[in-house]
mmCIF file of C-alpha atoms and ligand atoms in Angstrom:
data_model
loop_
_atom_site.group_PDB
_atom_site.id
_atom_site.type_symbol
_atom_site.label_atom_id
_atom_site.label_comp_id
_atom_site.label_asym_id
_atom_site.label_seq_id
_atom_site.Cartn_x
_atom_site.Cartn_y
_atom_site.Cartn_z
ATOM 1 C CA UNK B 1 -3.082 49.023 5.752
ATOM 2 C CA UNK B 2 -6.262 50.944 6.515
ATOM 3 C CA UNK B 3 -7.931 49.552 3.354
ATOM 4 C CA UNK B 4 -6.972 46.672 1.022
ATOM 5 C CA UNK B 5 -4.347 47.804 -1.515
ATOM 6 C CA UNK B 6 -6.641 46.980 -4.431
ATOM 7 C CA UNK B 7 -9.303 49.362 -3.067
ATOM 8 C CA UNK B 8 -6.818 52.169 -2.336
ATOM 9 C CA UNK B 9 -5.226 51.828 -5.785
ATOM 10 C CA UNK B 10 -8.531 51.878 -7.643
ATOM 11 C CA UNK B 11 -9.512 55.113 -5.860
ATOM 12 C CA UNK B 12 -6.118 56.733 -6.506
ATOM 13 C CA UNK B 13 -6.257 55.710 -10.179
ATOM 14 C CA UNK B 14 -9.762 57.168 -10.512
ATOM 15 C CA UNK B 15 -8.632 60.507 -9.047
ATOM 16 C CA UNK B 16 -5.686 60.705 -11.453
ATOM 17 C CA UNK B 17 -7.878 59.771 -14.444
ATOM 18 C CA UNK B 18 -10.554 62.327 -13.612
ATOM 19 C CA UNK B 19 -8.025 65.082 -13.048
ATOM 20 C CA UNK B 20 -6.267 64.240 -16.313
ATOM 21 C CA UNK B 21 -9.652 64.723 -18.045
ATOM 22 C CA UNK B 22 -9.664 68.228 -16.526
ATOM 23 C CA UNK B 23 -12.655 67.520 -14.268
ATOM 24 C CA UNK B 24 -12.952 69.599 -11.118
ATOM 25 C CA UNK B 25 -15.975 67.653 -9.918
ATOM 26 C CA UNK B 26 -16.610 63.938 -10.341
ATOM 27 C CA UNK B 27 -18.354 61.133 -8.439
ATOM 28 C CA UNK B 28 -16.139 58.882 -6.325
ATOM 29 C CA UNK B 29 -18.925 56.777 -4.812
ATOM 30 C CA UNK B 30 -22.290 55.845 -6.273
ATOM 31 C CA UNK B 31 -24.783 55.637 -3.412
ATOM 32 C CA UNK B 32 -27.045 53.056 -5.022
ATOM 33 C CA UNK B 33 -30.420 52.505 -3.375
ATOM 34 C CA UNK B 34 -32.164 49.855 -5.463
ATOM 35 C CA UNK B 35 -35.136 49.734 -3.115
ATOM 36 C CA UNK B 36 -36.757 51.825 -0.398
ATOM 37 C CA UNK B 37 -38.088 48.741 1.413
ATOM 38 C CA UNK B 38 -36.722 47.853 4.853
ATOM 39 C CA UNK B 39 -37.325 45.305 7.604
ATOM 40 C CA UNK B 40 -36.683 48.000 10.250
ATOM 41 C CA UNK B 41 -37.896 51.565 10.830
ATOM 42 C CA UNK B 42 -34.950 53.147 12.666
ATOM 43 C CA UNK B 43 -35.467 56.436 14.502
ATOM 44 C CA UNK B 44 -32.798 58.365 12.564
ATOM 45 C CA UNK B 45 -33.916 57.238 9.100
ATOM 46 C CA UNK B 46 -35.977 59.393 6.727
ATOM 47 C CA UNK B 47 -39.473 57.976 6.282
ATOM 48 C CA UNK B 48 -39.299 57.480 2.514
ATOM 49 C CA UNK B 49 -36.151 55.334 2.858
ATOM 50 C CA UNK B 50 -37.937 52.511 4.684
ATOM 51 C CA UNK B 51 -41.562 52.632 3.521
ATOM 52 C CA UNK B 52 -41.184 51.886 -0.198
ATOM 53 C CA UNK B 53 -42.809 48.884 -1.844
ATOM 54 C CA UNK B 54 -40.652 46.046 -3.145
ATOM 55 C CA UNK B 55 -42.421 46.154 -6.521
ATOM 56 C CA UNK B 56 -41.080 49.708 -7.017
ATOM 57 C CA UNK B 57 -37.432 48.576 -6.823
ATOM 58 C CA UNK B 58 -34.936 49.424 -9.552
ATOM 59 C CA UNK B 59 -34.255 46.654 -12.068
ATOM 60 C CA UNK B 60 -30.710 45.261 -12.188
ATOM 61 C CA UNK B 61 -29.952 46.706 -15.625
ATOM 62 C CA UNK B 62 -30.781 50.242 -14.456
ATOM 63 C CA UNK B 63 -28.513 49.788 -11.416
ATOM 64 C CA UNK B 64 -25.629 48.604 -13.595
ATOM 65 C CA UNK B 65 -26.167 51.455 -16.062
ATOM 66 C CA UNK B 66 -26.011 53.912 -13.142
ATOM 67 C CA UNK B 67 -22.697 52.369 -12.057
ATOM 68 C CA UNK B 68 -21.336 52.640 -15.599
ATOM 69 C CA UNK B 69 -22.372 56.217 -16.258
ATOM 70 C CA UNK B 70 -20.968 57.705 -13.019
ATOM 71 C CA UNK B 71 -17.532 56.073 -13.551
ATOM 72 C CA UNK B 72 -17.180 55.925 -9.732
ATOM 73 C CA UNK B 73 -14.921 53.023 -8.647
ATOM 74 C CA UNK B 74 -16.996 52.331 -5.529
ATOM 75 C CA UNK B 75 -20.684 51.548 -5.112
ATOM 76 C CA UNK B 76 -22.251 51.900 -1.666
ATOM 77 C CA UNK B 77 -25.273 49.609 -1.859
ATOM 78 C CA UNK B 78 -27.853 50.895 0.599
ATOM 79 C CA UNK B 79 -31.591 51.502 0.662
ATOM 80 C CA UNK B 80 -33.847 50.400 2.239
ATOM 81 C CA UNK B 81 -32.255 47.152 3.236
ATOM 82 C CA UNK B 82 -30.257 45.752 0.286
ATOM 83 C CA UNK B 83 -30.469 42.127 1.470
ATOM 84 C CA UNK B 84 -34.224 42.351 0.737
ATOM 85 C CA UNK B 85 -33.440 43.026 -2.935
ATOM 86 C CA UNK B 86 -34.445 39.757 -4.630
ATOM 87 C CA UNK B 87 -31.759 40.058 -7.342
ATOM 88 C CA UNK B 88 -28.919 40.822 -4.906
ATOM 89 C CA UNK B 89 -26.586 38.074 -6.197
ATOM 90 C CA UNK B 90 -27.049 39.088 -9.838
ATOM 91 C CA UNK B 91 -26.521 42.774 -9.015
ATOM 92 C CA UNK B 92 -23.339 42.144 -7.027
ATOM 93 C CA UNK B 93 -21.879 39.915 -9.731
ATOM 94 C CA UNK B 94 -22.666 42.547 -12.365
ATOM 95 C CA UNK B 95 -20.872 45.219 -10.323
ATOM 96 C CA UNK B 96 -17.830 42.980 -9.695
ATOM 97 C CA UNK B 97 -17.662 42.228 -13.438
ATOM 98 C CA UNK B 98 -17.434 45.995 -14.037
ATOM 99 C CA UNK B 99 -14.495 46.173 -11.604
ATOM 100 C CA UNK B 100 -16.447 48.058 -8.933
ATOM 101 C CA UNK B 101 -15.855 47.728 -5.214
ATOM 102 C CA UNK B 102 -19.132 47.353 -3.345
ATOM 103 C CA UNK B 103 -19.873 48.420 0.217
ATOM 104 C CA UNK B 104 -23.025 46.548 1.236
ATOM 105 C CA UNK B 105 -24.654 48.719 3.938
ATOM 106 C CA UNK B 106 -26.916 46.463 5.966
ATOM 107 C CA UNK B 107 -28.658 46.046 9.306
ATOM 108 C CA UNK B 108 -27.313 42.458 9.119
ATOM 109 C CA UNK B 109 -30.567 40.755 10.135
ATOM 110 C CA UNK B 110 -30.728 38.657 6.949
ATOM 111 C CA UNK B 111 -27.052 38.182 6.091
ATOM 112 C CA UNK B 112 -27.154 34.471 6.974
ATOM 113 C CA UNK B 113 -30.129 33.885 4.668
ATOM 114 C CA UNK B 114 -29.668 36.345 1.814
ATOM 115 C CA UNK B 115 -25.923 36.965 1.419
ATOM 116 C CA UNK B 116 -23.760 34.179 2.860
ATOM 117 C CA UNK B 117 -25.465 31.342 0.889
ATOM 118 C CA UNK B 118 -25.560 33.395 -2.338
ATOM 119 C CA UNK B 119 -22.346 35.424 -2.686
ATOM 120 C CA UNK B 120 -18.991 34.062 -1.466
ATOM 121 C CA UNK B 121 -16.337 36.369 0.030
ATOM 122 C CA UNK B 122 -14.801 38.589 -2.633
ATOM 123 C CA UNK B 123 -11.975 41.111 -2.346
ATOM 124 C CA UNK B 124 -14.270 43.654 -4.010
ATOM 125 C CA UNK B 125 -17.014 43.271 -1.401
ATOM 126 C CA UNK B 126 -17.218 44.980 1.998
ATOM 127 C CA UNK B 127 -20.027 43.958 4.324
ATOM 128 C CA UNK B 128 -20.833 47.129 6.277
ATOM 129 C CA UNK B 129 -23.021 46.573 9.353
ATOM 130 C CA UNK B 130 -25.020 49.379 10.986
ATOM 131 C CA UNK B 131 -24.410 49.527 14.769
ATOM 132 C CA UNK B 132 -25.338 52.709 16.623
ATOM 133 C CA UNK B 133 -24.240 51.667 20.105
ATOM 134 C CA UNK B 134 -24.310 48.791 22.557
ATOM 135 C CA UNK B 135 -27.411 46.613 23.045
ATOM 136 C CA UNK B 136 -29.790 49.016 24.807
ATOM 137 C CA UNK B 137 -28.994 51.980 22.555
ATOM 138 C CA UNK B 138 -28.889 50.104 19.259
ATOM 139 C CA UNK B 139 -32.159 48.267 19.914
ATOM 140 C CA UNK B 140 -33.752 51.625 20.873
ATOM 141 C CA UNK B 141 -32.472 53.350 17.700
ATOM 142 C CA UNK B 142 -33.640 50.392 15.573
ATOM 143 C CA UNK B 143 -37.012 50.342 17.305
ATOM 144 C CA UNK B 144 -36.808 46.598 17.943
ATOM 145 C CA UNK B 145 -35.407 44.300 20.637
ATOM 146 C CA UNK B 146 -32.750 41.800 19.653
ATOM 147 C CA UNK B 147 -31.262 43.682 16.699
ATOM 148 C CA UNK B 148 -27.919 44.295 18.423
ATOM 149 C CA UNK B 149 -27.396 40.632 19.360
ATOM 150 C CA UNK B 150 -28.216 39.474 15.844
ATOM 151 C CA UNK B 151 -26.002 42.142 14.237
ATOM 152 C CA UNK B 152 -23.019 41.205 16.433
ATOM 153 C CA UNK B 153 -23.559 37.499 15.662
ATOM 154 C CA UNK B 154 -23.595 38.344 11.937
ATOM 155 C CA UNK B 155 -20.436 40.496 12.196
ATOM 156 C CA UNK B 156 -18.661 37.523 13.819
ATOM 157 C CA UNK B 157 -19.954 35.095 11.202
ATOM 158 C CA UNK B 158 -19.057 37.470 8.379
ATOM 159 C CA UNK B 159 -15.468 37.631 9.640
ATOM 160 C CA UNK B 160 -15.276 33.866 10.208
ATOM 161 C CA UNK B 161 -16.471 33.213 6.668
ATOM 162 C CA UNK B 162 -13.776 35.539 5.293
ATOM 163 C CA UNK B 163 -15.761 38.594 4.203
ATOM 164 C CA UNK B 164 -14.162 42.022 4.525
ATOM 165 C CA UNK B 165 -16.319 43.411 7.317
ATOM 166 C CA UNK B 166 -16.854 47.041 8.323
ATOM 167 C CA UNK B 167 -19.239 48.744 10.719
ATOM 168 C CA UNK B 168 -20.985 52.098 10.631
ATOM 169 C CA UNK B 169 -22.006 54.054 13.739
ATOM 170 C CA UNK B 170 -24.052 57.258 13.639
ATOM 171 C CA UNK B 171 -23.596 59.666 16.544
ATOM 172 C CA UNK B 172 -26.802 61.308 17.823
ATOM 173 C CA UNK B 173 -27.458 63.883 20.544
ATOM 174 C CA UNK B 174 -27.916 61.225 23.242
ATOM 175 C CA UNK B 175 -24.927 59.131 22.182
ATOM 176 C CA UNK B 176 -22.519 58.563 25.074
ATOM 177 C CA UNK B 177 -18.968 58.603 23.822
ATOM 178 C CA UNK B 178 -17.857 56.076 26.476
ATOM 179 C CA UNK B 179 -20.354 53.716 24.899
ATOM 180 C CA UNK B 180 -18.902 54.367 21.423
ATOM 181 C CA UNK B 181 -15.506 53.421 22.840
ATOM 182 C CA UNK B 182 -16.979 50.258 24.389
ATOM 183 C CA UNK B 183 -18.438 49.359 20.987
ATOM 184 C CA UNK B 184 -15.074 50.001 19.277
ATOM 185 C CA UNK B 185 -13.467 47.658 21.832
ATOM 186 C CA UNK B 186 -15.998 44.878 21.130
ATOM 187 C CA UNK B 187 -15.629 45.267 17.353
ATOM 188 C CA UNK B 188 -11.846 45.335 17.547
ATOM 189 C CA UNK B 189 -11.878 42.082 19.540
ATOM 190 C CA UNK B 190 -14.012 40.500 16.796
ATOM 191 C CA UNK B 191 -11.420 41.750 14.292
ATOM 192 C CA UNK B 192 -13.520 43.989 12.037
ATOM 193 C CA UNK B 193 -11.661 45.570 9.139
ATOM 194 C CA UNK B 194 -12.791 49.131 9.870
ATOM 195 C CA UNK B 195 -15.175 51.241 11.941
ATOM 196 C CA UNK B 196 -16.876 54.382 10.594
ATOM 197 C CA UNK B 197 -18.159 56.821 13.226
ATOM 198 C CA UNK B 198 -20.041 59.765 11.708
ATOM 199 C CA UNK B 199 -22.502 62.494 12.730
ATOM 200 C CA UNK B 200 -26.226 61.989 12.025
ATOM 201 C CA UNK B 201 -28.186 64.246 9.678
ATOM 202 C CA UNK B 202 -31.370 66.005 10.757
ATOM 203 C CA UNK B 203 -33.959 64.895 8.197
ATOM 204 C CA UNK B 204 -37.070 67.086 8.159
ATOM 205 C CA UNK B 205 -39.236 63.973 8.033
ATOM 206 C CA UNK B 206 -37.801 62.655 11.339
ATOM 207 C CA UNK B 207 -39.802 64.189 14.160
ATOM 208 C CA UNK B 208 -37.780 63.048 17.172
ATOM 209 C CA UNK B 209 -35.240 65.551 18.518
ATOM 210 C CA UNK B 210 -32.217 63.251 18.353
ATOM 211 C CA UNK B 211 -29.838 65.225 16.158
ATOM 212 C CA UNK B 212 -26.776 67.248 17.041
ATOM 213 C CA UNK B 213 -26.100 70.961 16.632
ATOM 214 C CA UNK B 214 -22.703 71.950 15.215
ATOM 215 C CA UNK B 215 -21.259 72.612 18.681
ATOM 216 C CA UNK B 216 -22.471 69.257 19.967
ATOM 217 C CA UNK B 217 -20.905 67.550 16.933
ATOM 218 C CA UNK B 218 -17.605 69.317 17.619
ATOM 219 C CA UNK B 219 -17.524 68.198 21.261
ATOM 220 C CA UNK B 220 -18.320 64.566 20.484
ATOM 221 C CA UNK B 221 -15.867 64.382 17.592
ATOM 222 C CA UNK B 222 -13.001 65.725 19.672
ATOM 223 C CA UNK B 223 -13.409 62.432 21.515
ATOM 224 C CA UNK B 224 -13.676 60.484 18.242
ATOM 225 C CA UNK B 225 -10.286 61.965 17.221
ATOM 226 C CA UNK B 226 -8.844 60.387 20.353
ATOM 227 C CA UNK B 227 -10.513 57.040 19.578
ATOM 228 C CA UNK B 228 -8.911 57.138 16.120
ATOM 229 C CA UNK B 229 -5.499 56.769 17.778
ATOM 230 C CA UNK B 230 -6.562 53.497 19.344
ATOM 231 C CA UNK B 231 -9.032 51.869 16.946
ATOM 232 C CA UNK B 232 -9.201 51.274 13.195
ATOM 233 C CA UNK B 233 -11.524 54.127 12.244
ATOM 234 C CA UNK B 234 -12.092 54.591 8.529
ATOM 235 C CA UNK B 235 -12.770 58.360 8.384
ATOM 236 C CA UNK B 236 -9.617 60.277 7.407
ATOM 237 C CA UNK B 237 -7.871 62.457 10.032
ATOM 238 C CA UNK B 238 -8.804 65.573 8.018
ATOM 239 C CA UNK B 239 -12.494 64.621 8.080
ATOM 240 C CA UNK B 240 -12.299 64.089 11.846
ATOM 241 C CA UNK B 241 -10.600 67.496 12.254
ATOM 242 C CA UNK B 242 -13.526 68.995 10.344
ATOM 243 C CA UNK B 243 -16.115 67.098 12.403
ATOM 244 C CA UNK B 244 -14.391 68.329 15.574
ATOM 245 C CA UNK B 245 -14.622 71.950 14.364
ATOM 246 C CA UNK B 246 -10.865 72.426 13.980
ATOM 247 C CA UNK B 247 -10.940 73.191 10.244
ATOM 248 C CA UNK B 248 -13.548 74.263 7.703
ATOM 249 C CA UNK B 249 -14.292 72.478 4.427
ATOM 250 C CA UNK B 250 -16.567 73.090 1.486
ATOM 251 C CA UNK B 251 -19.083 70.345 0.760
ATOM 252 C CA UNK B 252 -18.611 67.952 -2.179
ATOM 253 C CA UNK B 253 -22.185 66.704 -2.722
ATOM 254 C CA UNK B 254 -21.265 65.638 -6.276
ATOM 255 C CA UNK B 255 -18.714 63.106 -4.979
ATOM 256 C CA UNK B 256 -21.386 60.739 -3.598
ATOM 257 C CA UNK B 257 -24.193 60.765 -6.151
ATOM 258 C CA UNK B 258 -27.393 58.962 -5.206
ATOM 259 C CA UNK B 259 -29.543 56.803 -7.522
ATOM 260 C CA UNK B 260 -32.873 55.687 -6.066
ATOM 261 C CA UNK B 261 -36.193 54.122 -7.120
ATOM 262 C CA UNK B 262 -37.353 57.719 -7.699
ATOM 263 C CA UNK B 263 -34.377 58.590 -9.935
ATOM 264 C CA UNK B 264 -31.175 60.599 -9.390
ATOM 265 C CA UNK B 265 -31.566 62.539 -6.165
ATOM 266 C CA UNK B 266 -30.334 66.127 -6.069
ATOM 267 C CA UNK B 267 -28.596 68.015 -4.685
ATOM 268 C CA UNK B 268 -27.205 65.356 -2.331
ATOM 269 C CA UNK B 269 -27.685 62.047 -0.565
ATOM 270 C CA UNK B 270 -29.580 63.859 2.210
ATOM 271 C CA UNK B 271 -31.696 66.438 0.402
ATOM 272 C CA UNK B 272 -34.112 65.386 -2.340
ATOM 273 C CA UNK B 273 -35.172 68.746 -3.762
ATOM 274 C CA UNK B 274 -35.535 67.107 -7.169
ATOM 275 C CA UNK B 275 -35.295 63.646 -8.697
ATOM 276 C CA UNK B 276 -34.046 63.248 -12.263
ATOM 277 C CA UNK B 277 -34.575 60.397 -14.729
ATOM 278 C CA UNK B 278 -31.121 60.504 -16.292
ATOM 279 C CA UNK B 279 -27.659 61.177 -14.923
ATOM 280 C CA UNK B 280 -26.689 63.865 -17.403
ATOM 281 C CA UNK B 281 -29.739 66.008 -16.643
ATOM 282 C CA UNK B 282 -29.118 65.563 -12.907
ATOM 283 C CA UNK B 283 -25.419 66.431 -13.194
ATOM 284 C CA UNK B 284 -26.070 69.534 -15.324
ATOM 285 C CA UNK B 285 -29.112 70.761 -13.380
ATOM 286 C CA UNK B 286 -27.862 70.889 -9.784
ATOM 287 C CA UNK B 287 -26.231 74.205 -8.881
ATOM 288 C CA UNK B 288 -23.020 72.702 -7.456
ATOM 289 C CA UNK B 289 -21.433 76.143 -6.826
ATOM 290 C CA UNK B 290 -24.337 76.952 -4.501
ATOM 291 C CA UNK B 291 -24.479 73.648 -2.605
ATOM 292 C CA UNK B 292 -20.703 73.477 -2.114
ATOM 293 C CA UNK B 293 -20.864 76.680 -0.063
ATOM 294 C CA UNK B 294 -23.329 75.204 2.496
ATOM 295 C CA UNK B 295 -25.353 78.430 2.596
ATOM 296 C CA UNK B 296 -28.715 76.642 2.464
ATOM 297 C CA UNK B 297 -30.372 76.329 5.882
ATOM 298 C CA UNK B 298 -30.612 72.529 5.404
ATOM 299 C CA UNK B 299 -26.806 72.441 5.413
ATOM 300 C CA UNK B 300 -26.537 74.334 8.711
ATOM 301 C CA UNK B 301 -25.798 71.387 11.016
ATOM 302 C CA UNK B 302 -24.581 68.980 8.372
ATOM 303 C CA UNK B 303 -21.188 67.371 8.796
ATOM 304 C CA UNK B 304 -22.068 64.185 6.966
ATOM 305 C CA UNK B 305 -19.321 61.858 5.862
ATOM 306 C CA UNK B 306 -20.944 61.532 2.424
ATOM 307 C CA UNK B 307 -20.631 65.278 1.814
ATOM 308 C CA UNK B 308 -17.228 65.982 3.273
ATOM 309 C CA UNK B 309 -14.889 62.973 3.062
ATOM 310 C CA UNK B 310 -13.938 63.778 -0.516
ATOM 311 C CA UNK B 311 -13.342 67.434 0.470
ATOM 312 C CA UNK B 312 -11.125 66.196 3.308
ATOM 313 C CA UNK B 313 -9.013 64.036 0.976
ATOM 314 C CA UNK B 314 -8.735 66.910 -1.518
ATOM 315 C CA UNK B 315 -7.674 69.316 1.239
ATOM 316 C CA UNK B 316 -5.047 66.878 2.534
ATOM 317 C CA UNK B 317 -3.744 66.277 -1.011
ATOM 318 C CA UNK B 318 -3.008 69.975 -1.566
ATOM 319 C CA UNK B 319 0.269 69.966 0.359
ATOM 320 C CA UNK B 320 3.182 67.547 0.567
ATOM 321 C CA UNK B 321 2.760 67.454 4.349
ATOM 322 C CA UNK B 322 -0.929 66.603 3.994
ATOM 323 C CA UNK B 323 -0.194 63.868 1.456
ATOM 324 C CA UNK B 324 2.471 62.388 3.722
ATOM 325 C CA UNK B 325 0.014 62.399 6.660
ATOM 326 C CA UNK B 326 -2.645 60.736 4.512
ATOM 327 C CA UNK B 327 -0.210 58.071 3.336
ATOM 328 C CA UNK B 328 0.950 57.441 6.929
ATOM 329 C CA UNK B 329 -2.690 57.103 8.022
ATOM 330 C CA UNK B 330 -3.350 54.562 5.226
ATOM 331 C CA UNK B 331 -0.454 52.328 6.245
ATOM 332 C CA UNK B 332 -1.047 52.715 9.993
ATOM 333 C CA UNK B 333 -4.343 50.801 10.069
HETATM 334 S S1 LIG C 401 -23.729 70.263 3.531
HETATM 335 FE FE1 LIG C 401 -24.854 68.304 3.848
HETATM 336 S S2 LIG C 401 -26.994 68.782 3.355
HETATM 337 FE FE2 LIG C 401 -25.710 70.422 2.437
HETATM 338 S S3 LIG C 401 -25.270 69.750 0.347
HETATM 339 FE FE3 LIG C 401 -23.581 69.041 1.635
HETATM 340 S S4 LIG C 401 -24.152 66.915 2.215
HETATM 341 FE FE4 LIG C 401 -26.024 67.948 1.472
#
């Protein structure tokens, strides 16, 4: 199976429930960023996401309320670096008690100090380690020597201790696809439970010219489609077809709503045109019809997984053939 059955079933159940309520749009993942504090300053990260003060973090009760109100079955816990969140154990337990699956998105530097001694392996928890290439590339992207070696050591330890362990690789302009394959080989030998390879987003606040144009994304993701035949990639085949420029999709920014120390971020995980104090105001204020069509110039080169994976699943679910392909992909992992 590509994902544990419990995870796949909870997502399928959510889709059926939301559709039976007549909802055309609904969140599937809460991108929860309880803090904008980080122990790294990676080149591809927007400045505000790693320069926040710890004292400005969200309290646990606000995080849990956000998880309740969205109804999304999955919480991607990011930031900032979530292992720096002092109440991490309490937050995770609260989310598990609500039946949520949690994807802990981390640079892995503090897993041995802040996660392993505090939260035991749990079938609702995925440890998701950021790895943008082999040693030279990853240390360059993370702006610090030694990050790759530590992250790989933590991925191994995470697996040995019995945590469900994923990795997340962002593809930039300079990314060599042979190197991505080498990384997939290393991670497969370790036995990771899934590898996400996705295109980077060109934040206005990032000055370095490291991001891809649409054509460059298409070329690189034609290769990623090939890698998907060999390695356990977690992006669906329809998303990879889209990333390779073979099909078009509308965006689903509402599927991955983002709660941050500044409030609900709209219209999407990438663009903070406005921040809202409460979910209802956020949900009713963003012009979803407009943002779905990708006509804004900030959407021009965007093929982000957070915006399009839900669209890909919806597109595949429209036909019997697509559903059969999706089911075959799930069981082939
Ligand atoms: S296309 Fe990208 S930038 Fe535009 S709304 Fe969708 S996720 Fe956001």
